[in-house]
Short mmCIF file of C-alpha atoms in Angstrom, two decimals:
data_model
loop_
_atom_site.label_atom_id
_atom_site.label_comp_id
_atom_site.label_asym_id
_atom_site.label_seq_id
_atom_site.Cartn_x
_atom_site.Cartn_y
_atom_site.Cartn_z
CA MET A 1 -28.43 51.14 3.93
CA LYS A 2 -24.48 51.04 4.71
CA LYS A 3 -25.35 49.58 8.27
CA LEU A 4 -27.03 46.92 6.75
CA THR A 5 -24.80 46.12 4.15
CA THR A 6 -21.70 46.10 6.78
CA GLY A 7 -23.63 43.51 9.12
CA LEU A 8 -24.42 41.33 6.29
CA LEU A 9 -20.88 41.14 5.31
CA VAL A 10 -19.79 41.25 8.92
CA THR A 11 -22.47 37.76 9.40
CA THR A 12 -21.03 36.27 6.28
CA LEU A 13 -17.55 36.48 7.02
CA MET A 14 -18.12 35.03 10.75
CA GLY A 15 -20.02 32.15 9.04
CA CYS A 16 -17.03 31.88 6.91
CA ALA A 17 -14.74 31.46 9.47
CA SER A 18 -16.54 29.28 11.71
CA SER A 19 -16.77 26.79 9.10
CA ALA A 20 -13.47 26.85 7.94
CA THR A 21 -12.64 25.53 11.47
CA GLN A 22 -15.41 23.13 11.52
CA HIS A 23 -14.20 19.27 11.54
CA THR A 24 -16.44 17.36 9.19
CA THR A 25 -17.58 14.04 10.88
CA LYS A 26 -18.08 11.04 8.80
CA ASN A 27 -20.34 8.28 9.64
CA VAL A 28 -20.24 4.25 9.59
CA ASP A 29 -21.79 4.40 6.02
CA ASP A 30 -19.21 6.66 4.93
CA TRP A 31 -16.37 4.49 6.32
CA PHE A 32 -17.79 1.37 4.87
CA ASN A 33 -17.92 3.45 1.18
CA ILE A 34 -14.09 4.46 1.90
CA GLY A 35 -12.91 1.15 2.36
CA GLU A 36 -15.53 -0.62 -0.23
CA ASN A 37 -14.16 2.09 -3.24
CA ARG A 38 -10.51 1.29 -1.91
CA ALA A 39 -10.88 -2.27 -2.71
CA GLN A 40 -12.82 -1.83 -5.63
CA ASN A 41 -9.59 -0.09 -7.10
CA GLY A 42 -7.43 -2.57 -6.08
CA LEU A 43 -5.70 -0.70 -3.20
CA VAL A 44 -4.68 -2.70 -0.37
CA ILE A 45 -6.21 -1.99 3.53
CA GLN A 46 -4.70 1.01 5.24
CA SER A 47 -4.01 1.15 9.06
CA GLU A 48 -5.93 2.91 11.56
CA LYS A 49 -2.91 5.15 11.90
CA GLN A 50 -2.69 5.65 8.33
CA LEU A 51 -6.44 6.72 7.81
CA THR A 52 -6.18 8.99 10.56
CA GLN A 53 -3.46 10.95 8.86
CA ASN A 54 -4.84 10.93 5.30
CA TYR A 55 -8.61 12.25 6.84
CA SER A 56 -6.89 14.37 9.59
CA ASP A 57 -10.01 16.34 9.87
CA ASP A 58 -12.11 13.26 10.60
CA GLU A 59 -12.80 11.39 13.81
CA MET A 60 -11.50 7.52 13.77
CA THR A 61 -13.20 5.39 16.02
CA SER A 62 -12.87 1.73 16.42
CA GLN A 63 -16.60 1.47 15.09
CA PHE A 64 -15.44 3.52 12.26
CA TYR A 65 -12.28 1.52 11.56
CA ASN A 66 -14.13 -1.44 11.56
CA ALA A 67 -16.98 -0.23 9.11
CA TYR A 68 -13.70 0.60 6.82
CA LEU A 69 -12.44 -2.83 7.10
CA GLN A 70 -16.12 -4.26 6.35
CA GLY A 71 -16.03 -2.06 3.42
CA HIS A 72 -12.78 -3.27 2.18
CA GLU A 73 -13.99 -7.00 2.54
CA SER A 74 -16.96 -6.03 0.31
CA GLY A 75 -15.00 -4.24 -2.23
CA VAL A 76 -12.18 -6.97 -2.58
CA LYS A 77 -15.18 -9.28 -3.62
CA ILE A 78 -16.53 -7.20 -6.43
CA TYR A 79 -12.43 -6.33 -7.63
CA CYS A 80 -11.59 -9.75 -7.60
CA ASP A 81 -14.92 -10.91 -9.90
CA GLN A 82 -13.07 -9.13 -12.60
CA ASN A 83 -11.11 -10.83 -15.33
CA PRO A 84 -7.35 -10.44 -14.24
CA TYR A 85 -6.54 -11.06 -18.00
CA VAL A 86 -8.53 -8.10 -18.78
CA LEU A 87 -6.81 -6.29 -15.99
CA GLY A 88 -3.35 -6.88 -17.08
CA LEU A 89 -4.54 -5.87 -20.96
CA SER A 90 -5.60 -2.70 -19.79
CA GLU A 91 -2.12 -1.93 -17.89
CA GLU A 92 -3.70 -1.06 -14.49
CA PRO A 93 -1.55 -1.63 -11.39
CA TYR A 94 -2.18 -4.58 -9.47
CA PHE A 95 -1.43 -4.84 -5.88
CA GLY A 96 -1.74 -8.47 -4.87
CA LEU A 97 -5.21 -7.97 -3.68
CA CYS A 98 -6.98 -11.17 -4.94
CA ASN A 99 -4.10 -13.42 -4.38
CA GLU A 100 -5.54 -15.31 -1.38
CA GLU A 101 -8.92 -15.39 -2.66
CA ASN A 102 -7.77 -16.71 -6.10
CA SER A 103 -4.32 -18.06 -6.78
CA ASP A 104 -4.22 -17.90 -10.30
CA PHE A 105 -5.32 -14.06 -10.18
CA LEU A 106 -1.63 -13.00 -10.68
CA GLY A 107 -0.91 -15.23 -13.38
CA GLU A 108 -3.57 -14.49 -15.54
CA TYR A 109 -2.86 -10.67 -14.65
CA LYS A 110 0.68 -10.94 -15.86
CA LYS A 111 -0.37 -12.89 -19.28
CA GLY A 112 -2.88 -9.98 -19.86
CA LEU A 113 0.12 -7.26 -18.85
CA ASN A 114 2.45 -9.55 -21.00
CA HIS A 115 -0.01 -9.98 -24.11
CA LYS A 116 0.43 -6.33 -25.34
CA LYS A 117 4.58 -6.61 -25.15
CA GLU A 118 4.27 -9.16 -27.43
#
């Protein structure tokens, strides 16, 4: 019984050790979702180098980065569809993500932000 317990313990520890050094691999859909989620939270695009640093356990390819960019573009459309005045009222930070798509966005955001201060 002692040999069986020792064998199971060694096997378990070996499995843990190998999984700790194993790199995770994201696919195209994962990178699309990362880009989309960042944009939906109002965050600007990260460079390929920044993503490589922030997700150091993952492989970055041009295909993955393009998926990230497409996801970000999709997320920007969703983010910029919201009411900028309400965004300002909620005092959420705004990083200029919608300035190109909607020239009034920043002004309306500031009105909402300043409304609470009056």
